[in-house]
């Protein structure tokens, strides 16, 4: 009986450990149990992605609908190509949708905001979002402001 | 001239002793776990050691995890609220717990709670000649005594670290969300955006595994190598706590540099 109590306690110990790992995985690091099935990739060209990183959010009306995959330079057009992994159930983005790089809060992280257009055709795997707006770079903004002030 | 030479020789002998001790501890570890594994027979022994090393350490781990999470949330909140970013408190607490505090503090507590007990137990067995009696009747004390204790510590510490992190995050939520009124949605969302399972949680687990190896290794070696007197046992217990704490902190810096340093 004594041995059985010990075994029971060790079993509970192991279970609590596994449960904690699950909490850390799902609650704390937000690792989804069901991996997004059938996500598709679209691309967007930006002048400047300043601060956007892989795994940044892609959202529409504030709702997350995908995430940023890879970011690289297009060697021909010399612009940043952002690969966007859209969730599979997002099938309503028209080909004239626009993408802009936005900031969450004053100092928060960068994310991509999508606004749909009015076209009948929808974006599919490998499509390009043509209408893009780059990240706001504070230095450029201040520079413009000073330039305008000076020219007044 | 003679006293000077004597002193230099003494210095050399101390160095040789240290190197020899390291070699001996390696031999003990290898003899106990690698050379002659016997999983079937030693399983009940392992269960019993898991109980005394792991289960009985749970209380101290849960209580300190809870309070460290709560204190972190409170401290973080008072600073972050000045910048209006108090919802980042979840992110701050989760990252510091999962990456650093949980592995290190759990290992330090473990060294004090379980490592010292292992050393004292094995040292007393040696002092009362239980180990030599085992050898006399043909039972290998390394396999019977050292191996299950080593494995128990090695298995327990990562589990305890996970419990520490989870309880700490829960404590932070208690203080941050329930008491100070941080919005719950952004508390969790900020945390989930910034904590990566493989980069943060798994790296913390690797740290805990290394600390588990080091702490139990130091503990069983100091016990097995203790002078068989009451003074020897007390010295060995002190050495266990001191050496394993220093090893934890030093190794933590090296592993942090390797895992999170960008170079």
CSV table of C-alpha atoms in Angstrom, one decimal:
chain,number,residue,atom,x,y,z
A,1,UNK,CA,0.0,0.0,0.0
A,2,UNK,CA,2.9,2.3,0.9
A,3,UNK,CA,4.5,1.6,-2.5
A,4,UNK,CA,1.2,2.3,-4.2
A,5,UNK,CA,0.9,5.7,-2.6
A,6,UNK,CA,4.4,6.5,-3.8
A,7,UNK,CA,3.7,5.4,-7.3
A,8,UNK,CA,0.5,7.4,-7.3
A,9,UNK,CA,2.3,10.5,-6.1
A,10,UNK,CA,5.0,10.1,-8.8
A,11,UNK,CA,2.3,9.7,-11.4
A,12,UNK,CA,0.6,12.9,-10.3
A,13,UNK,CA,3.9,14.6,-10.4
A,14,UNK,CA,4.5,13.5,-14.0
A,15,UNK,CA,1.0,14.5,-15.0
A,16,UNK,CA,1.3,18.0,-13.4
A,17,UNK,CA,4.6,18.4,-15.3
A,18,UNK,CA,3.1,17.5,-18.6
A,19,UNK,CA,0.1,19.7,-17.9
A,20,UNK,CA,2.4,22.6,-17.2
A,21,UNK,CA,4.3,22.0,-20.4
A,22,UNK,CA,0.9,22.1,-22.2
A,23,UNK,CA,0.0,25.3,-20.5
A,24,UNK,CA,3.3,26.9,-21.5
A,25,UNK,CA,2.9,25.7,-25.1
A,26,UNK,CA,-0.7,26.7,-25.7
A,27,UNK,CA,-1.5,29.5,-23.3
A,28,UNK,CA,1.9,31.2,-23.0
A,29,UNK,CA,3.5,30.7,-26.3
A,30,UNK,CA,0.3,30.5,-28.3
A,31,UNK,CA,1.3,27.3,-30.1
A,32,UNK,CA,-1.8,26.2,-31.9
A,33,UNK,CA,-2.8,22.6,-31.5
A,34,UNK,CA,-4.3,22.4,-35.0
A,35,UNK,CA,-1.8,23.7,-37.4
A,36,UNK,CA,-3.5,26.1,-39.9
A,37,UNK,CA,-4.6,23.8,-42.7
A,38,UNK,CA,-4.5,24.8,-46.3
A,39,UNK,CA,-2.9,28.2,-45.8
A,40,UNK,CA,-2.0,29.9,-49.1
A,41,UNK,CA,0.6,32.4,-50.0
A,42,UNK,CA,0.3,35.8,-51.5
A,43,UNK,CA,3.0,38.3,-52.1
A,44,UNK,CA,3.2,42.1,-51.6
A,45,UNK,CA,5.9,44.5,-52.7
A,46,UNK,CA,6.9,47.3,-50.3
A,47,UNK,CA,9.2,50.2,-50.6
A,48,UNK,CA,10.2,49.8,-47.0
A,49,UNK,CA,9.2,47.1,-44.5
A,50,UNK,CA,11.1,48.8,-41.6
A,51,UNK,CA,10.4,46.7,-38.4
A,52,UNK,CA,8.2,44.0,-40.0
A,53,UNK,CA,9.5,40.6,-39.1
A,54,UNK,CA,8.6,37.0,-40.0
A,55,UNK,CA,5.6,35.7,-38.0
A,56,UNK,CA,4.2,39.2,-37.7
A,57,UNK,CA,0.4,39.4,-37.8
A,58,UNK,CA,-1.6,40.0,-40.9
A,59,UNK,CA,-5.0,41.4,-40.0
A,60,UNK,CA,-8.1,42.8,-41.6
A,61,UNK,CA,-10.4,45.1,-39.6
A,62,UNK,CA,-8.3,44.1,-36.6
A,63,UNK,CA,-8.9,40.4,-37.0
A,64,UNK,CA,-5.9,38.2,-37.6
A,65,UNK,CA,-6.2,36.4,-40.9
A,66,UNK,CA,-2.7,35.2,-41.5
A,67,UNK,CA,1.0,35.8,-40.8
A,68,UNK,CA,4.1,37.0,-42.5
A,69,UNK,CA,6.2,34.2,-43.9
A,70,UNK,CA,9.5,35.3,-45.4
A,71,UNK,CA,10.8,38.8,-46.2
A,72,UNK,CA,13.4,39.3,-48.9
A,73,UNK,CA,14.6,41.7,-51.6
A,74,UNK,CA,13.4,41.3,-55.1
A,75,UNK,CA,16.7,41.8,-57.0
A,76,UNK,CA,15.0,43.1,-60.2
A,77,UNK,CA,12.6,45.7,-58.8
A,78,UNK,CA,14.8,46.4,-55.8
A,79,UNK,CA,11.9,46.3,-53.4
A,80,UNK,CA,11.1,44.2,-50.4
A,81,UNK,CA,8.9,41.2,-51.2
A,82,UNK,CA,6.8,40.0,-48.2
A,83,UNK,CA,5.4,36.5,-48.3
A,84,UNK,CA,2.0,36.4,-46.6
A,85,UNK,CA,0.6,33.1,-45.4
A,86,UNK,CA,-3.2,33.6,-45.5
A,87,UNK,CA,-5.4,31.3,-43.5
A,88,UNK,CA,-7.1,28.8,-45.7
A,89,UNK,CA,-10.6,30.0,-44.8
A,90,UNK,CA,-9.9,33.5,-46.1
A,91,UNK,CA,-11.3,33.4,-49.6
A,92,UNK,CA,-12.8,36.8,-49.9
A,93,UNK,CA,-9.8,39.0,-50.6
A,94,UNK,CA,-10.1,40.6,-54.0
A,95,UNK,CA,-7.2,41.1,-56.4
A,96,UNK,CA,-7.4,44.9,-55.8
A,97,UNK,CA,-7.0,44.6,-52.1
A,98,UNK,CA,-4.4,46.9,-50.5
A,99,UNK,CA,-1.8,46.1,-47.8
A,100,UNK,CA,-0.2,48.6,-45.5
A,101,UNK,CA,2.3,48.2,-42.8
A,102,UNK,CA,0.9,49.6,-39.5
A,103,UNK,CA,2.1,49.9,-36.0
A,104,UNK,CA,0.1,48.5,-33.0
A,105,UNK,CA,0.0,51.5,-30.6
A,106,UNK,CA,2.6,54.1,-30.4
A,107,UNK,CA,5.6,51.9,-29.8
A,108,UNK,CA,4.1,48.5,-30.6
A,109,UNK,CA,5.0,45.9,-33.1
A,110,UNK,CA,4.5,46.2,-36.9
A,111,UNK,CA,1.8,44.3,-38.6
A,112,UNK,CA,0.2,44.2,-42.0
A,113,UNK,CA,-3.3,45.6,-42.4
A,114,UNK,CA,-5.4,44.4,-45.4
A,115,UNK,CA,-8.3,46.3,-46.9
A,116,UNK,CA,-10.3,44.6,-49.6
A,117,UNK,CA,-11.4,46.3,-52.9
A,118,UNK,CA,-14.4,45.9,-55.1
A,119,UNK,CA,-13.1,43.5,-57.8
A,120,UNK,CA,-14.9,40.3,-58.5
A,121,UNK,CA,-11.8,38.2,-58.8
A,122,UNK,CA,-10.2,36.9,-55.5
A,123,UNK,CA,-6.6,36.4,-54.6
A,124,UNK,CA,-5.3,32.9,-54.8
A,125,UNK,CA,-2.0,31.1,-54.2
A,126,UNK,CA,0.9,33.1,-55.6
A,127,UNK,CA,-1.1,36.2,-56.2
A,128,UNK,CA,0.3,39.7,-55.8
A,129,UNK,CA,-1.2,42.5,-53.8
A,130,UNK,CA,-0.3,45.6,-55.9
A,131,UNK,CA,-1.6,48.4,-53.8
A,132,UNK,CA,0.7,48.7,-50.9
A,133,UNK,CA,1.7,51.3,-48.4
A,134,UNK,CA,5.1,51.2,-46.7
A,135,UNK,CA,6.0,51.4,-43.1
A,136,UNK,CA,6.1,54.8,-41.6
A,137,UNK,CA,9.7,55.7,-40.8
A,138,UNK,CA,9.9,58.3,-38.0
A,139,UNK,CA,13.1,59.9,-39.4
A,140,UNK,CA,11.6,60.4,-42.8
A,141,UNK,CA,8.4,61.8,-41.3
A,142,UNK,CA,10.4,64.3,-39.2
A,143,UNK,CA,12.5,65.2,-42.2
A,144,UNK,CA,9.4,66.0,-44.3
A,145,UNK,CA,7.9,68.0,-41.5
A,146,UNK,CA,11.0,70.1,-41.1
A,147,UNK,CA,11.3,70.5,-44.9
A,148,UNK,CA,7.7,71.8,-45.0
A,149,UNK,CA,8.3,74.1,-42.2
A,150,UNK,CA,11.4,75.6,-43.8
A,151,UNK,CA,9.6,76.1,-47.1
A,152,UNK,CA,6.7,78.0,-45.5
B,1,UNK,CA,64.6,27.8,0.3
B,2,UNK,CA,63.0,24.6,1.5
B,3,UNK,CA,59.8,26.2,2.9
B,4,UNK,CA,59.2,28.0,-0.4
B,5,UNK,CA,59.5,24.8,-2.3
B,6,UNK,CA,57.2,23.1,0.1
B,7,UNK,CA,54.6,25.7,-0.4
B,8,UNK,CA,54.8,25.4,-4.2
B,9,UNK,CA,54.5,21.6,-3.9
B,10,UNK,CA,51.5,22.0,-1.6
B,11,UNK,CA,49.9,24.2,-4.3
B,12,UNK,CA,50.6,21.6,-6.9
B,13,UNK,CA,49.2,18.8,-4.8
B,14,UNK,CA,46.0,20.8,-4.3
B,15,UNK,CA,45.7,21.2,-8.1
B,16,UNK,CA,46.3,17.5,-8.7
B,17,UNK,CA,43.7,16.6,-6.0
B,18,UNK,CA,41.1,18.8,-7.8
B,19,UNK,CA,41.8,17.2,-11.2
B,20,UNK,CA,41.7,13.8,-9.6
B,21,UNK,CA,38.3,14.6,-8.0
B,22,UNK,CA,36.9,15.6,-11.4
B,23,UNK,CA,38.1,12.4,-12.9
B,24,UNK,CA,36.7,10.3,-10.1
B,25,UNK,CA,33.3,12.0,-10.3
B,26,UNK,CA,33.3,11.3,-14.0
B,27,UNK,CA,34.1,7.6,-13.4
B,28,UNK,CA,31.4,7.3,-10.8
B,29,UNK,CA,28.8,8.8,-13.1
B,30,UNK,CA,29.9,6.6,-16.0
B,31,UNK,CA,30.0,3.5,-13.9
B,32,UNK,CA,26.6,4.2,-12.3
B,33,UNK,CA,24.6,5.0,-15.4
B,34,UNK,CA,26.4,4.1,-18.7
B,35,UNK,CA,28.4,1.0,-18.1
B,36,UNK,CA,25.8,-1.3,-16.6
B,37,UNK,CA,22.2,-0.2,-17.1
B,38,UNK,CA,19.6,-2.4,-15.6
B,39,UNK,CA,16.2,-0.8,-16.2
B,40,UNK,CA,13.9,-3.6,-15.0
B,41,UNK,CA,15.4,-4.2,-11.6
B,42,UNK,CA,16.1,-0.5,-10.8
B,43,UNK,CA,12.6,0.8,-11.8
B,44,UNK,CA,11.0,0.5,-8.3
B,45,UNK,CA,14.1,2.2,-6.8
B,46,UNK,CA,13.7,5.0,-9.4
B,47,UNK,CA,10.1,5.5,-8.5
B,48,UNK,CA,10.9,5.8,-4.8
B,49,UNK,CA,13.7,8.3,-5.6
B,50,UNK,CA,11.4,10.3,-7.9
B,51,UNK,CA,9.0,10.6,-5.0
B,52,UNK,CA,11.6,11.9,-2.5
B,53,UNK,CA,13.5,14.1,-5.0
B,54,UNK,CA,10.7,15.3,-7.2
B,55,UNK,CA,7.3,15.0,-5.5
B,56,UNK,CA,8.5,16.3,-2.2
B,57,UNK,CA,10.1,19.3,-3.9
B,58,UNK,CA,6.9,20.4,-5.5
B,59,UNK,CA,5.6,22.4,-2.6
B,60,UNK,CA,8.6,24.7,-2.5
B,61,UNK,CA,8.6,25.1,-6.3
B,62,UNK,CA,5.0,25.9,-6.5
B,63,UNK,CA,5.1,28.4,-3.7
B,64,UNK,CA,8.2,30.2,-4.9
B,65,UNK,CA,7.0,30.1,-8.5
B,66,UNK,CA,3.7,31.7,-7.5
B,67,UNK,CA,5.4,34.5,-5.5
B,68,UNK,CA,8.0,35.2,-8.1
B,69,UNK,CA,5.4,35.5,-10.8
B,70,UNK,CA,3.3,37.8,-8.6
B,71,UNK,CA,6.3,40.0,-7.6
B,72,UNK,CA,7.4,40.3,-11.3
B,73,UNK,CA,3.9,41.4,-12.3
B,74,UNK,CA,3.7,44.0,-9.6
B,75,UNK,CA,7.2,45.4,-10.3
B,76,UNK,CA,6.7,45.4,-14.0
B,77,UNK,CA,3.3,47.0,-13.7
B,78,UNK,CA,4.5,50.0,-11.6
B,79,UNK,CA,7.1,50.8,-14.3
B,80,UNK,CA,5.1,50.0,-17.4
B,81,UNK,CA,2.1,51.9,-16.3
B,82,UNK,CA,4.1,55.2,-16.6
B,83,UNK,CA,4.4,54.6,-20.3
B,84,UNK,CA,0.8,53.4,-20.7
B,85,UNK,CA,2.0,49.9,-21.8
B,86,UNK,CA,0.9,48.0,-18.8
B,87,UNK,CA,-0.6,45.2,-21.0
B,88,UNK,CA,3.0,44.3,-21.8
B,89,UNK,CA,3.3,43.0,-18.3
B,90,UNK,CA,2.3,39.5,-19.4
B,91,UNK,CA,5.0,39.4,-22.1
B,92,UNK,CA,7.6,40.6,-19.6
B,93,UNK,CA,6.8,38.1,-16.9
B,94,UNK,CA,6.4,35.2,-19.3
B,95,UNK,CA,9.7,35.9,-21.1
B,96,UNK,CA,11.7,36.4,-18.0
B,97,UNK,CA,10.2,33.3,-16.3
B,98,UNK,CA,10.5,30.9,-19.2
B,99,UNK,CA,13.9,31.9,-20.4
B,100,UNK,CA,15.8,32.7,-17.1
B,101,UNK,CA,14.1,32.7,-13.8
B,102,UNK,CA,12.3,29.4,-13.9
B,103,UNK,CA,15.3,27.2,-14.8
B,104,UNK,CA,17.7,29.1,-12.6
B,105,UNK,CA,15.6,29.6,-9.5
B,106,UNK,CA,14.1,26.1,-9.7
B,107,UNK,CA,17.6,24.6,-10.0
B,108,UNK,CA,18.9,26.7,-7.0
B,109,UNK,CA,16.0,25.6,-4.9
B,110,UNK,CA,16.4,22.1,-6.1
B,111,UNK,CA,20.1,22.1,-5.1
B,112,UNK,CA,19.1,23.3,-1.6
B,113,UNK,CA,16.1,21.1,-1.2
B,114,UNK,CA,17.0,17.8,-2.9
B,115,UNK,CA,20.8,18.0,-3.7
B,116,UNK,CA,21.8,18.5,-0.1
B,117,UNK,CA,19.5,15.7,1.0
B,118,UNK,CA,21.0,13.3,-1.5
B,119,UNK,CA,24.5,14.2,-0.4
B,120,UNK,CA,23.7,13.8,3.3
B,121,UNK,CA,22.0,10.5,2.7
B,122,UNK,CA,24.7,8.9,0.6
B,123,UNK,CA,27.4,10.3,2.9
B,124,UNK,CA,25.7,8.8,6.0
B,125,UNK,CA,25.4,5.5,4.2
B,126,UNK,CA,29.1,5.6,3.6
B,127,UNK,CA,29.9,6.7,7.2
B,128,UNK,CA,27.8,3.9,8.6
B,129,UNK,CA,29.5,1.5,6.2
B,130,UNK,CA,26.3,0.5,4.4
B,131,UNK,CA,28.0,1.0,1.1
B,132,UNK,CA,30.9,-1.4,2.0
B,133,UNK,CA,28.4,-3.9,3.3
B,134,UNK,CA,26.6,-3.9,0.0
B,135,UNK,CA,29.9,-4.5,-1.8
B,136,UNK,CA,30.5,-7.4,0.6
B,137,UNK,CA,27.3,-9.2,-0.3
B,138,UNK,CA,27.9,-8.5,-4.0
B,139,UNK,CA,25.5,-5.6,-4.6
B,140,UNK,CA,27.0,-2.8,-6.6
B,141,UNK,CA,26.3,0.4,-4.6
B,142,UNK,CA,26.8,2.5,-7.7
B,143,UNK,CA,24.0,0.7,-9.4
B,144,UNK,CA,21.8,0.3,-6.4
B,145,UNK,CA,22.2,3.7,-4.7
B,146,UNK,CA,23.8,6.2,-7.1
B,147,UNK,CA,22.0,5.4,-10.4
B,148,UNK,CA,18.4,5.7,-9.3
B,149,UNK,CA,19.2,8.9,-7.4
B,150,UNK,CA,20.9,10.4,-10.3
B,151,UNK,CA,18.1,9.6,-12.8
B,152,UNK,CA,15.5,10.8,-10.4
B,153,UNK,CA,17.2,14.3,-10.2
B,154,UNK,CA,17.8,14.3,-13.9
B,155,UNK,CA,14.1,13.6,-14.7
B,156,UNK,CA,12.6,15.8,-11.9
B,157,UNK,CA,14.2,19.1,-12.5
B,158,UNK,CA,12.8,19.8,-16.0
B,159,UNK,CA,9.4,18.9,-14.7
B,160,UNK,CA,9.7,21.1,-11.7
B,161,UNK,CA,10.9,23.9,-14.0
B,162,UNK,CA,7.8,23.6,-16.2
B,163,UNK,CA,5.6,23.7,-13.1
B,164,UNK,CA,7.5,26.7,-11.8
B,165,UNK,CA,6.9,28.6,-15.1
B,166,UNK,CA,3.3,27.7,-15.4
B,167,UNK,CA,2.5,28.6,-11.8
B,168,UNK,CA,4.5,31.9,-12.1
B,169,UNK,CA,2.5,32.9,-15.2
B,170,UNK,CA,-0.7,32.2,-13.3
B,171,UNK,CA,0.5,34.3,-10.3
B,172,UNK,CA,1.3,37.1,-12.7
B,173,UNK,CA,-2.2,36.9,-14.1
B,174,UNK,CA,-3.7,36.9,-10.6
B,175,UNK,CA,-1.8,40.2,-9.8
B,176,UNK,CA,-1.9,41.8,-13.2
B,177,UNK,CA,-5.4,41.0,-14.4
B,178,UNK,CA,-7.4,40.2,-11.3
B,179,UNK,CA,-5.9,42.8,-9.0
B,180,UNK,CA,-4.4,45.6,-11.0
B,181,UNK,CA,-6.9,45.4,-13.8
B,182,UNK,CA,-4.8,44.9,-16.9
B,183,UNK,CA,-7.1,43.9,-19.8
B,184,UNK,CA,-7.0,40.1,-19.9
B,185,UNK,CA,-7.2,39.8,-23.7
B,186,UNK,CA,-4.1,42.0,-24.4
B,187,UNK,CA,-2.3,40.4,-21.4
B,188,UNK,CA,-2.4,37.0,-23.1
B,189,UNK,CA,-2.1,38.2,-26.7
B,190,UNK,CA,1.1,40.2,-25.9
B,191,UNK,CA,2.5,37.1,-24.2
B,192,UNK,CA,1.6,34.7,-27.0
B,193,UNK,CA,3.0,37.1,-29.6
B,194,UNK,CA,6.3,37.4,-28.0
B,195,UNK,CA,6.9,33.9,-26.5
B,196,UNK,CA,8.0,31.3,-29.0
B,197,UNK,CA,7.6,27.7,-28.1
B,198,UNK,CA,10.8,26.5,-29.6
B,199,UNK,CA,13.0,29.5,-29.0
B,200,UNK,CA,11.9,30.2,-25.5
B,201,UNK,CA,10.1,27.3,-23.8
B,202,UNK,CA,12.2,24.5,-25.3
B,203,UNK,CA,15.5,26.4,-24.7
B,204,UNK,CA,14.4,26.9,-21.0
B,205,UNK,CA,13.8,23.2,-20.9
B,206,UNK,CA,17.2,22.4,-22.2
B,207,UNK,CA,18.7,24.7,-19.5
B,208,UNK,CA,16.7,22.9,-16.9
B,209,UNK,CA,18.0,19.5,-18.2
B,210,UNK,CA,21.6,20.6,-18.0
B,211,UNK,CA,21.1,22.0,-14.5
B,212,UNK,CA,19.4,18.7,-13.5
B,213,UNK,CA,22.5,16.8,-14.7
B,214,UNK,CA,24.9,19.1,-13.0
B,215,UNK,CA,23.1,19.4,-9.6
B,216,UNK,CA,22.5,15.7,-9.2
B,217,UNK,CA,25.9,14.8,-10.4
B,218,UNK,CA,27.6,17.1,-7.9
B,219,UNK,CA,25.2,15.9,-5.1
B,220,UNK,CA,25.8,12.1,-5.6
B,221,UNK,CA,29.5,12.6,-6.1
B,222,UNK,CA,29.9,14.7,-3.0
B,223,UNK,CA,28.0,12.1,-1.0
B,224,UNK,CA,29.9,9.2,-2.4
B,225,UNK,CA,33.2,11.0,-2.0
B,226,UNK,CA,32.5,12.4,1.5
B,227,UNK,CA,34.9,11.7,4.4
B,228,UNK,CA,33.1,9.0,6.5
B,229,UNK,CA,32.8,11.3,9.6
B,230,UNK,CA,30.1,13.6,10.8
B,231,UNK,CA,32.3,16.6,9.9
B,232,UNK,CA,33.0,15.1,6.5
B,233,UNK,CA,29.3,14.8,5.7
B,234,UNK,CA,28.5,18.3,6.8
B,235,UNK,CA,31.3,19.6,4.6
B,236,UNK,CA,30.1,17.5,1.7
B,237,UNK,CA,26.6,18.9,2.0
B,238,UNK,CA,27.9,22.5,2.1
B,239,UNK,CA,30.0,21.8,-1.0
B,240,UNK,CA,27.0,20.4,-2.8
B,241,UNK,CA,25.0,23.5,-2.4
B,242,UNK,CA,27.9,25.9,-3.1
B,243,UNK,CA,29.3,24.1,-6.1
B,244,UNK,CA,26.0,23.4,-7.7
B,245,UNK,CA,24.8,26.9,-7.2
B,246,UNK,CA,28.0,28.3,-8.8
B,247,UNK,CA,27.8,25.8,-11.6
B,248,UNK,CA,24.1,26.7,-12.3
B,249,UNK,CA,24.9,30.5,-12.5
B,250,UNK,CA,28.0,30.0,-14.6
B,251,UNK,CA,26.4,27.6,-17.0
B,252,UNK,CA,23.3,29.8,-17.2
B,253,UNK,CA,25.4,32.6,-18.6
B,254,UNK,CA,27.1,30.4,-21.1
B,255,UNK,CA,23.9,28.8,-22.3
B,256,UNK,CA,22.1,32.2,-22.5
B,257,UNK,CA,24.9,33.6,-24.6
B,258,UNK,CA,24.7,30.5,-26.9
B,259,UNK,CA,20.9,30.4,-27.1
B,260,UNK,CA,19.8,34.1,-27.1
B,261,UNK,CA,22.9,36.0,-27.9
B,262,UNK,CA,23.1,37.2,-31.5
B,263,UNK,CA,26.5,36.4,-32.8
